[in-house]
């Protein structure tokens, strides 16, 4: 990185606030407009009170932004944790939603302590143990689950099925039995999100689509008088419809307390000695930590100043924020990728943008809680269905297949595993399938967790990293630690000529390291791949050494 760029880096702390308050205040306000409806929707889809999502975003902005090790990330509740939380509420509550909510808060408190320990002991690098195909499969499965559960709310129908596959099977019935006025609110929001994504005018795209969905929902909700319970007739002369009379009312609106302080709830630790409680703790801890680390690293690549976050400090700060959330009734938070990318696009320069987004949320819910009550549930469901589709879109399947059938097999196995069992078991199934493929290709058991590599300094500014044996997802952590400690602005050669097997996770890591290292002012070359045969035509496909 050149010196002029280094001196142009935004200041941090109070000096950064004085220098950049205008840009960070504007970005914080725009992110607040995106966060408000998403926090409400994610909370309700998780089986938590709507206000819990707002509480999390406020803590993520006001508290975590002052402690974390990142620069432009936005902390708050995320769709990726919906499945873990709603499963925990149901398994611990056993039919009692409020009891399940308070037991889950206790699980969040314990998981947050483990998350802080993970950061304090600098164990954030353990996220590298998960194969990329498994992570993508997990996210796609989460997307499918979100769509399956929220489509019914969008249509104004309550499904009778209790199981996931039963809920999916009921979608055709809900389409036939939809509540027309509620469905119109939901579909108009969904169409607005799709149209806004296709929009080419940057000036218009500065207006966040989620707030437009909420505004359209508010207007239609008032037009259909959702504040009052009443019946209406829809196409009474159309014989094709199964029935013509429908009911609407406040049940189709967001339910929030009249005062912000009434939204606080406290954890119940009475199930701490049960197996179900600790399964929930591990799920929240692992999935939350993994998602937060991956998102924070991804946001660093969007940062126009190419600053690198301290991921371990970030994880510790997020864990501390989650501890507060669990103690007062909030959802767990992560470094959220969608709001963070919007933050970058809005011109944010420092973590004060995250602070301002939390401050705006606090002021809004403190002064205007009645306005939140007027938001139709169908509008929030539209936001979540769209989010779920982005996680599990056909494009994601096509991108995975392009890398190779092995990658695609693990991706699909993880999806099926998550849908058929739960998140943790599904991820474990994906890891086992990935490992089985590597063993079939010649990976030796002694190399599953052990990667042979060494570094030679071949010149004053030149480093040569020789990797030998099998380089796969399960033994890459040591290599990641090595590369993290290399001095900047040198020349690095990654020599893979002695590697017998290289999987996609390692290929992507090495290529990403090379790109980041060049961007920071150094030189990095990958050599020795001419001795390998890739398993597909993709440049990052897994490959095996060819014996001549």
Coordinates of C-alpha atoms in Angstrom, one line a residue:
X1 CA 0.0 0.0 0.0
X2 CA 1.5 3.4 -0.9
X3 CA 2.2 6.0 1.7
X4 CA -0.4 8.6 0.4
X5 CA -3.2 6.0 0.8
X6 CA -1.9 5.1 4.3
X7 CA -2.1 8.8 5.4
X8 CA -5.6 9.1 3.9
X9 CA -7.0 6.4 6.2
X10 CA -9.9 7.8 8.3
X11 CA -9.1 8.4 11.9
X12 CA -10.8 6.3 14.6
X13 CA -12.2 7.0 18.0
X14 CA -13.3 10.5 18.9
X15 CA -10.9 12.0 16.3
X16 CA -12.7 9.9 13.7
X17 CA -16.1 11.2 14.9
X18 CA -15.0 14.8 14.6
X19 CA -13.5 14.1 11.1
X20 CA -16.2 12.0 9.6
X21 CA -19.4 12.7 11.5
X22 CA -21.3 13.9 8.4
X23 CA -20.7 10.9 6.2
X24 CA -21.2 8.4 9.1
X25 CA -24.3 10.2 10.3
X26 CA -25.9 10.0 6.9
X27 CA -24.9 6.3 6.4
X28 CA -26.1 5.5 9.9
X29 CA -29.6 7.0 9.1
X30 CA -29.9 5.1 5.8
X31 CA -28.9 1.8 7.4
X32 CA -31.4 2.5 10.2
X33 CA -34.1 2.6 7.6
X34 CA -33.0 -0.8 6.3
X35 CA -32.5 -2.3 9.8
X36 CA -35.9 -1.3 11.3
X37 CA -38.1 -3.7 9.3
X38 CA -35.5 -6.4 9.0
X39 CA -35.0 -6.5 12.8
X40 CA -38.7 -6.8 13.4
X41 CA -39.1 -9.5 10.8
X42 CA -36.1 -11.6 11.9
X43 CA -37.3 -11.4 15.6
X44 CA -40.8 -12.6 14.7
X45 CA -39.5 -15.4 12.4
X46 CA -37.3 -16.5 15.3
X47 CA -40.2 -16.9 17.7
X48 CA -39.1 -13.8 19.7
X49 CA -41.1 -10.7 20.4
X50 CA -40.7 -8.1 17.6
X51 CA -38.9 -5.6 19.9
X52 CA -36.1 -8.1 20.7
X53 CA -34.6 -7.6 17.2
X54 CA -34.6 -3.8 17.7
X55 CA -33.0 -4.2 21.2
X56 CA -30.2 -6.3 19.5
X57 CA -29.5 -3.7 16.8
X58 CA -29.4 -0.9 19.4
X59 CA -26.8 -2.7 21.5
X60 CA -24.9 -3.7 18.4
X61 CA -24.7 -0.1 17.3
X62 CA -24.3 1.8 20.5
X63 CA -22.2 -0.7 22.6
X64 CA -20.4 -3.1 20.2
X65 CA -19.4 -0.4 17.8
X66 CA -17.2 1.2 20.6
X67 CA -15.5 -2.1 21.3
X68 CA -15.1 -4.1 18.1
X69 CA -12.1 -4.5 15.8
X70 CA -13.8 -3.7 12.5
X71 CA -14.4 -0.4 10.7
X72 CA -17.6 -0.5 8.6
X73 CA -19.5 -3.5 9.8
X74 CA -23.1 -3.2 11.1
X75 CA -24.0 -5.4 14.0
X76 CA -27.5 -6.8 14.5
X77 CA -29.8 -9.8 14.2
X78 CA -29.4 -11.8 11.0
X79 CA -31.6 -14.2 9.0
X80 CA -28.9 -16.9 9.3
X81 CA -29.6 -17.4 13.0
X82 CA -33.4 -17.7 12.6
X83 CA -33.5 -21.4 12.3
X84 CA -31.2 -22.0 15.3
X85 CA -33.3 -19.6 17.5
X86 CA -36.7 -20.8 16.5
X87 CA -35.7 -24.5 17.0
X88 CA -34.3 -23.6 20.5
X89 CA -37.6 -21.8 21.5
X90 CA -39.6 -24.8 20.4
X91 CA -37.4 -27.5 21.9
X92 CA -36.9 -25.8 25.2
X93 CA -40.4 -24.3 25.5
X94 CA -42.3 -27.5 24.5
X95 CA -45.3 -25.6 23.4
X96 CA -45.0 -22.6 25.8
X97 CA -43.7 -19.8 23.6
X98 CA -42.9 -17.4 26.4
X99 CA -41.1 -20.0 28.5
X100 CA -39.2 -21.1 25.4
X101 CA -38.2 -17.5 24.8
X102 CA -36.8 -17.0 28.3
X103 CA -35.0 -20.4 28.2
X104 CA -33.4 -19.3 24.9
X105 CA -32.3 -16.0 26.4
X106 CA -30.4 -18.1 29.0
X107 CA -28.8 -20.2 26.2
X108 CA -27.7 -16.9 24.5
X109 CA -26.1 -15.7 27.7
X110 CA -24.0 -18.9 28.1
X111 CA -23.2 -19.0 24.3
X112 CA -22.0 -15.4 24.4
X113 CA -19.6 -16.2 27.2
X114 CA -18.1 -19.0 25.1
X115 CA -18.0 -16.6 22.1
X116 CA -16.0 -14.1 24.1
X117 CA -13.6 -16.8 25.2
X118 CA -13.2 -17.7 21.6
X119 CA -12.1 -14.2 20.8
X120 CA -10.0 -13.7 23.9
X121 CA -8.0 -16.8 23.2
X122 CA -7.6 -15.8 19.5
X123 CA -9.4 -18.9 18.3
X124 CA -11.3 -17.0 15.5
X125 CA -9.2 -18.9 13.0
X126 CA -11.1 -22.1 13.9
X127 CA -13.8 -20.9 11.5
X128 CA -11.5 -22.1 8.7
X129 CA -12.2 -25.7 9.7
X130 CA -15.6 -25.6 7.9
X131 CA -15.5 -26.4 4.2
X132 CA -16.9 -23.6 2.0
X133 CA -19.3 -26.0 0.4
X134 CA -20.8 -26.9 3.8
X135 CA -21.1 -23.2 4.8
X136 CA -22.9 -22.4 1.5
X137 CA -25.1 -25.4 1.9
X138 CA -26.0 -24.4 5.5
X139 CA -26.9 -20.9 4.3
X140 CA -29.0 -22.3 1.4
X141 CA -30.9 -24.6 3.8
X142 CA -31.6 -21.6 6.1
X143 CA -32.9 -19.8 3.1
X144 CA -35.3 -22.6 2.2
X145 CA -36.5 -22.9 5.8
X146 CA -37.2 -19.1 5.9
X147 CA -39.2 -19.2 2.7
X148 CA -41.1 -22.3 3.7
X149 CA -42.2 -20.7 7.0
X150 CA -42.7 -17.1 6.0
X151 CA -44.7 -17.7 2.7
X152 CA -47.7 -18.6 4.8
X153 CA -47.5 -15.3 6.8
X154 CA -47.2 -13.4 3.5
X155 CA -50.4 -15.1 2.3
X156 CA -52.3 -14.5 5.5
X157 CA -52.7 -18.1 6.4
X158 CA -51.6 -20.0 9.5
X159 CA -50.2 -23.5 8.6
X160 CA -51.4 -26.5 10.7
X161 CA -48.3 -28.6 10.2
X162 CA -45.7 -28.7 13.0
X163 CA -42.8 -30.3 11.0
X164 CA -40.7 -28.5 8.4
X165 CA -41.6 -30.9 5.6
X166 CA -45.3 -30.6 6.6
X167 CA -45.0 -26.8 6.4
X168 CA -43.5 -27.1 2.9
X169 CA -46.2 -29.5 1.8
X170 CA -48.9 -27.0 3.0
X171 CA -47.7 -24.2 0.7
X172 CA -50.1 -25.2 -2.2
X173 CA -53.0 -25.2 0.3
X174 CA -52.1 -21.8 1.6
X175 CA -51.9 -20.5 -1.9
X176 CA -55.5 -21.7 -2.6
X177 CA -56.8 -20.4 0.8
X178 CA -54.9 -17.1 0.9
X179 CA -56.4 -14.0 2.5
X180 CA -56.6 -11.7 -0.6
X181 CA -56.1 -8.3 1.2
X182 CA -53.2 -9.6 3.3
X183 CA -51.6 -11.4 0.3
X184 CA -51.9 -8.2 -1.8
X185 CA -49.8 -6.4 0.9
X186 CA -47.3 -9.3 0.9
X187 CA -47.0 -9.7 -2.9
X188 CA -46.8 -5.9 -3.5
X189 CA -43.8 -5.8 -1.1
X190 CA -42.1 -8.8 -2.8
X191 CA -42.6 -7.2 -6.2
X192 CA -41.2 -3.9 -4.9
X193 CA -38.0 -5.7 -3.7
X194 CA -37.6 -7.5 -7.0
X195 CA -38.1 -4.3 -9.0
X196 CA -35.7 -2.3 -6.8
X197 CA -33.0 -5.0 -7.3
X198 CA -33.3 -4.5 -11.0
X199 CA -33.3 -0.7 -10.9
X200 CA -30.3 0.9 -12.6
X201 CA -30.5 4.5 -11.2
X202 CA -28.0 4.9 -8.3
X203 CA -29.8 8.0 -7.0
X204 CA -33.1 6.1 -6.5
X205 CA -31.3 3.1 -5.1
X206 CA -30.1 5.3 -2.3
X207 CA -33.6 4.9 -0.9
X208 CA -33.6 1.5 0.9
X209 CA -36.1 -1.0 -0.6
X210 CA -37.1 -2.4 2.9
X211 CA -38.4 1.0 4.0
X212 CA -40.4 1.3 0.8
X213 CA -41.9 -2.1 1.5
X214 CA -42.9 -1.0 5.0
X215 CA -44.4 2.3 3.7
X216 CA -46.4 0.5 1.1
X217 CA -47.6 -1.9 3.7
X218 CA -48.6 0.9 6.1
X219 CA -50.7 2.6 3.4
X220 CA -52.4 -0.7 2.3
X221 CA -52.9 -1.6 5.9
X222 CA -54.7 1.7 6.6
X223 CA -56.7 1.3 3.4
X224 CA -57.8 -2.2 4.4
X225 CA -58.4 -1.1 8.0
X226 CA -56.3 -3.8 9.6
X227 CA -56.6 -1.9 12.9
X228 CA -60.1 -3.3 13.4
X229 CA -61.4 -6.9 13.2
X230 CA -63.9 -7.2 10.3
X231 CA -65.0 -9.5 7.6
X232 CA -65.1 -8.8 3.9
X233 CA -66.3 -10.6 0.7
X234 CA -63.9 -11.2 -2.2
X235 CA -65.3 -12.0 -5.7
X236 CA -68.6 -13.4 -4.4
X237 CA -69.7 -14.4 -7.9
X238 CA -66.5 -16.4 -8.7
X239 CA -67.5 -20.0 -8.3
X240 CA -63.9 -21.2 -8.7
X241 CA -62.9 -19.9 -5.2
X242 CA -63.4 -22.3 -2.3
X243 CA -64.9 -19.5 -0.2
X244 CA -65.5 -15.8 -0.5
X245 CA -65.6 -14.5 3.1
X246 CA -62.3 -13.5 4.9
X247 CA -61.4 -11.8 8.2
X248 CA -58.7 -9.2 8.8
X249 CA -57.7 -7.3 11.9
X250 CA -54.9 -6.4 14.3
X251 CA -53.7 -10.0 14.4
X252 CA -52.1 -9.3 11.0
X253 CA -50.1 -6.3 12.4
X254 CA -46.9 -6.3 14.5
X255 CA -47.6 -6.6 18.2
X256 CA -45.4 -4.3 20.3
X257 CA -45.7 -2.9 23.8
X258 CA -46.8 0.7 24.2
X259 CA -43.5 1.6 26.0
X260 CA -40.0 0.6 25.0
X261 CA -39.1 -0.5 28.5
X262 CA -41.9 -3.0 28.5
X263 CA -40.0 -4.9 25.8
X264 CA -37.3 -6.1 28.2
X265 CA -37.4 -9.7 29.4
X266 CA -35.0 -11.7 31.5
X267 CA -33.5 -15.2 31.0
X268 CA -34.6 -18.3 32.8
X269 CA -31.7 -20.6 33.7
X270 CA -33.8 -23.4 35.2
X271 CA -33.0 -25.8 32.2
X272 CA -29.3 -25.3 32.3
X273 CA -28.7 -28.9 33.5
X274 CA -30.6 -30.4 30.5
X275 CA -29.0 -31.9 27.4
X276 CA -31.4 -29.8 25.2
X277 CA -30.1 -26.6 26.7
X278 CA -26.5 -27.3 26.0
X279 CA -27.3 -28.5 22.4
X280 CA -28.9 -25.1 22.0
X281 CA -25.9 -23.3 23.5
X282 CA -23.5 -25.1 21.1
X283 CA -25.6 -24.3 18.1
X284 CA -26.0 -20.6 18.9
X285 CA -22.3 -20.4 19.8
X286 CA -20.9 -22.1 16.7
X287 CA -23.3 -20.8 14.0
X288 CA -23.3 -17.3 15.4
X289 CA -19.5 -17.2 15.7
X290 CA -19.0 -18.7 12.2
X291 CA -21.4 -16.3 10.5
X292 CA -20.0 -13.3 12.3
X293 CA -16.4 -14.1 11.4
X294 CA -17.3 -14.9 7.7
X295 CA -19.3 -11.7 7.4
X296 CA -16.7 -9.5 9.0
X297 CA -14.0 -10.9 6.7
X298 CA -16.3 -10.4 3.7
X299 CA -17.0 -6.7 4.7
X300 CA -13.3 -6.0 4.8
X301 CA -13.1 -6.8 1.1
X302 CA -15.8 -4.1 0.5
X303 CA -14.0 -1.4 2.5
X304 CA -12.7 1.2 0.0
X305 CA -9.7 1.8 2.4
X306 CA -8.9 -2.0 2.4
X307 CA -8.5 -2.0 6.2
X308 CA -8.3 -5.4 7.9
X309 CA -10.4 -6.0 10.9
X310 CA -9.1 -7.6 14.1
X311 CA -11.5 -10.6 13.9
X312 CA -10.7 -11.9 17.4
X313 CA -11.4 -8.6 19.0
X314 CA -14.5 -8.3 16.8
X315 CA -15.7 -11.7 18.1
X316 CA -15.1 -10.7 21.7
X317 CA -17.0 -7.5 21.2
X318 CA -19.9 -9.3 19.5
X319 CA -19.9 -11.9 22.4
X320 CA -20.1 -9.1 24.9
X321 CA -23.0 -7.5 23.0
X322 CA -24.8 -10.9 22.9
X323 CA -24.3 -11.2 26.7
X324 CA -26.2 -7.9 27.2
X325 CA -28.9 -9.0 24.7
X326 CA -29.5 -12.3 26.4
X327 CA -29.8 -10.6 29.8
X328 CA -32.5 -8.1 28.7
X329 CA -34.5 -9.9 26.0
X330 CA -32.6 -9.5 22.7
X331 CA -31.7 -11.8 19.9
X332 CA -28.0 -12.8 19.3
X333 CA -26.2 -10.5 16.9
X334 CA -23.5 -11.0 14.2
X335 CA -21.6 -8.7 11.8
X336 CA -24.5 -8.5 9.3
X337 CA -23.4 -8.6 5.6
X338 CA -26.4 -6.9 3.9
X339 CA -26.6 -3.9 6.2
X340 CA -22.8 -3.6 6.2
X341 CA -22.5 -3.6 2.4
X342 CA -25.2 -0.9 2.4
X343 CA -23.1 1.0 4.9
X344 CA -20.1 0.9 2.7
X345 CA -22.2 1.9 -0.4
X346 CA -23.6 4.9 1.6
X347 CA -20.1 6.2 2.2
X348 CA -19.5 5.3 5.8
X349 CA -15.9 5.7 6.9
X350 CA -15.7 4.5 10.5
X351 CA -17.5 2.5 13.1
X352 CA -19.4 5.6 14.2
X353 CA -21.9 4.8 11.3
X354 CA -22.8 1.6 13.2
X355 CA -23.2 3.7 16.4
X356 CA -25.5 6.2 14.7
X357 CA -27.7 3.4 13.2
X358 CA -28.2 2.1 16.7
X359 CA -28.9 5.6 18.1
X360 CA -31.6 6.3 15.4
X361 CA -33.3 3.0 16.3
X362 CA -33.3 3.8 20.0
X363 CA -34.8 7.3 19.3
X364 CA -37.4 5.9 16.9
X365 CA -38.7 3.1 19.2
X366 CA -38.7 5.3 22.2
X367 CA -40.8 8.0 20.6
X368 CA -42.9 6.2 17.9
X369 CA -43.7 2.6 19.1
X370 CA -47.3 3.0 17.9
X371 CA -46.1 3.4 14.3
X372 CA -44.3 0.0 14.5
X373 CA -47.7 -1.6 15.5
X374 CA -49.2 -0.4 12.2
X375 CA -46.7 -2.4 10.1
X376 CA -48.4 -5.5 8.5
X377 CA -46.8 -8.8 9.2
X378 CA -47.1 -9.6 5.5
X379 CA -44.7 -6.8 4.7
X380 CA -42.1 -8.2 7.0
X381 CA -42.7 -11.7 5.6
X382 CA -42.1 -10.3 2.1
X383 CA -38.7 -9.0 3.3
X384 CA -37.8 -12.5 4.8
X385 CA -39.0 -14.5 1.8
X386 CA -36.8 -12.3 -0.4
X387 CA -33.9 -12.7 1.9
X388 CA -34.4 -16.5 1.9
X389 CA -34.6 -16.6 -1.8
X390 CA -31.2 -14.8 -2.1
X391 CA -29.7 -17.4 0.2
X392 CA -31.1 -20.3 -1.7
X393 CA -31.5 -18.9 -5.2
X394 CA -30.9 -21.1 -8.4
X395 CA -27.9 -18.9 -9.0
X396 CA -26.2 -20.3 -5.8
X397 CA -26.9 -23.8 -7.0
X398 CA -25.4 -23.0 -10.4
X399 CA -22.3 -21.3 -8.9
X400 CA -21.7 -24.4 -6.7
X401 CA -22.1 -26.8 -9.6
X402 CA -19.7 -24.8 -11.7
X403 CA -16.9 -25.5 -9.2
X404 CA -17.4 -29.3 -9.5
X405 CA -19.7 -32.2 -8.8
X406 CA -17.8 -33.0 -5.6
X407 CA -18.5 -29.5 -4.3
X408 CA -22.1 -29.7 -5.4
X409 CA -22.6 -33.1 -3.7
X410 CA -21.4 -31.7 -0.4
X411 CA -23.5 -28.6 -0.8
X412 CA -26.7 -30.7 -1.5
X413 CA -25.9 -33.2 1.3
X414 CA -25.6 -30.3 3.8
X415 CA -28.9 -28.8 2.6
X416 CA -30.7 -32.2 2.9
X417 CA -29.1 -32.9 6.2
X418 CA -30.2 -29.6 7.7
X419 CA -33.7 -29.9 6.4
X420 CA -34.1 -33.5 7.5
X421 CA -32.5 -33.1 11.0
X422 CA -31.2 -29.8 12.4
X423 CA -28.5 -27.3 11.7
X424 CA -25.7 -28.9 13.7
X425 CA -26.3 -32.4 12.5
X426 CA -26.8 -31.2 8.9
X427 CA -23.4 -29.4 9.0
X428 CA -21.8 -32.5 10.5
X429 CA -23.2 -34.6 7.6
X430 CA -21.8 -32.1 5.1
X431 CA -18.3 -32.3 6.7
X432 CA -18.4 -36.2 6.8
X433 CA -19.4 -36.3 3.1
X434 CA -16.6 -33.8 2.2
X435 CA -14.1 -35.9 4.2
X436 CA -15.3 -39.1 2.6
X437 CA -14.7 -37.7 -0.9
X438 CA -11.1 -36.7 0.1
X439 CA -10.4 -40.1 1.6
X440 CA -11.7 -41.7 -1.6
X441 CA -9.2 -39.5 -3.6
X442 CA -6.3 -40.7 -1.5
X443 CA -6.2 -38.5 1.6
X444 CA -4.4 -40.5 4.3
X445 CA -5.9 -40.5 7.8
X446 CA -2.7 -39.0 9.3
X447 CA -3.1 -36.0 7.1
X448 CA -6.7 -35.2 8.0
X449 CA -5.6 -32.7 10.7
X450 CA -1.9 -32.3 9.7
X451 CA -0.6 -30.3 6.8
X452 CA 3.1 -30.3 6.0
X453 CA 4.5 -26.9 5.0
X454 CA 7.6 -24.8 5.6
X455 CA 8.8 -21.3 4.9
X456 CA 12.1 -20.3 3.5
X457 CA 13.4 -16.8 3.2
X458 CA 15.1 -16.9 -0.2
X459 CA 16.0 -13.2 -0.3
X460 CA 15.8 -10.0 1.8
X461 CA 12.2 -9.4 0.7
X462 CA 11.2 -12.9 -0.6
X463 CA 9.4 -15.7 1.1
X464 CA 8.9 -19.2 -0.3
X465 CA 6.1 -21.3 1.2
X466 CA 6.3 -25.0 0.3
X467 CA 3.1 -27.0 0.9
X468 CA 3.3 -30.8 0.6
X469 CA 1.1 -33.8 1.2
X470 CA -2.7 -33.2 1.2
X471 CA -4.0 -29.6 1.7
X472 CA -7.7 -29.8 2.7
X473 CA -10.2 -27.9 4.8
X474 CA -9.5 -29.8 8.0
X475 CA -5.8 -29.1 8.1
X476 CA -5.6 -25.5 6.8
X477 CA -5.7 -23.7 10.2
X478 CA -1.9 -23.8 10.6
X479 CA -1.4 -22.4 7.1
X480 CA -3.8 -19.6 7.9
X481 CA -1.9 -18.7 11.0
X482 CA 1.4 -18.7 9.1
X483 CA 0.1 -16.4 6.3
X484 CA -1.4 -14.0 8.9
X485 CA 2.1 -13.5 10.4
X486 CA 3.9 -12.7 7.1
X487 CA 5.3 -9.2 6.8
X488 CA 3.5 -6.9 4.4
X489 CA 4.8 -5.5 1.1
X490 CA 7.2 -8.4 0.4
X491 CA 7.3 -11.1 -2.4
X492 CA 5.7 -14.4 -1.5
X493 CA 5.7 -17.6 -3.5
X494 CA 3.1 -20.3 -2.7
X495 CA 4.7 -23.5 -4.1
X496 CA 2.1 -26.3 -4.4
X497 CA 4.2 -28.6 -6.6
X498 CA 4.7 -31.2 -3.8
X499 CA 1.0 -31.2 -2.8
X500 CA -0.7 -34.5 -3.6
X501 CA -4.3 -33.2 -3.1
X502 CA -5.7 -29.7 -2.8
X503 CA -9.4 -29.1 -2.1
X504 CA -11.6 -26.1 -3.1
X505 CA -11.5 -24.6 0.3
X506 CA -7.7 -24.4 0.2
X507 CA -7.6 -23.2 -3.4
X508 CA -10.0 -20.4 -2.5
X509 CA -8.0 -19.4 0.6
X510 CA -4.7 -19.3 -1.3
X511 CA -6.1 -17.3 -4.2
X512 CA -7.9 -14.9 -1.8
X513 CA -4.7 -14.4 0.2
X514 CA -2.8 -13.7 -3.0
X515 CA -5.3 -11.1 -4.0
X516 CA -5.3 -9.4 -0.6
X517 CA -1.6 -9.4 -0.4
X518 CA -1.2 -7.8 -3.8
X519 CA -3.8 -5.2 -2.9
X520 CA -1.8 -4.3 0.3
X521 CA 1.3 -3.5 -1.8
X522 CA 3.1 -6.9 -1.9
X523 CA 3.6 -9.5 -4.6
X524 CA 2.3 -13.1 -4.3
X525 CA 2.6 -15.9 -6.9
X526 CA 1.1 -19.3 -6.9
X527 CA 3.4 -21.9 -8.5
X528 CA 3.4 -25.7 -9.1
X529 CA -0.3 -26.1 -10.2
X530 CA 0.9 -27.3 -13.6
X531 CA 1.6 -30.7 -11.9
X532 CA -2.1 -31.1 -10.9
X533 CA -5.2 -32.2 -12.7
X534 CA -8.4 -30.3 -11.6
X535 CA -11.6 -32.2 -11.1
X536 CA -13.5 -29.6 -13.1
X537 CA -12.8 -26.7 -15.4
X538 CA -13.3 -24.1 -12.6
X539 CA -10.0 -22.3 -11.7
X540 CA -10.6 -23.0 -8.0
X541 CA -11.7 -26.6 -8.4
X542 CA -10.1 -29.3 -6.2
X543 CA -7.2 -31.0 -7.9
X544 CA -4.9 -34.0 -7.5
X545 CA -1.2 -34.3 -8.4
X546 CA -0.5 -36.2 -11.7
X547 CA 2.3 -38.7 -11.6
X548 CA 4.3 -38.5 -14.8

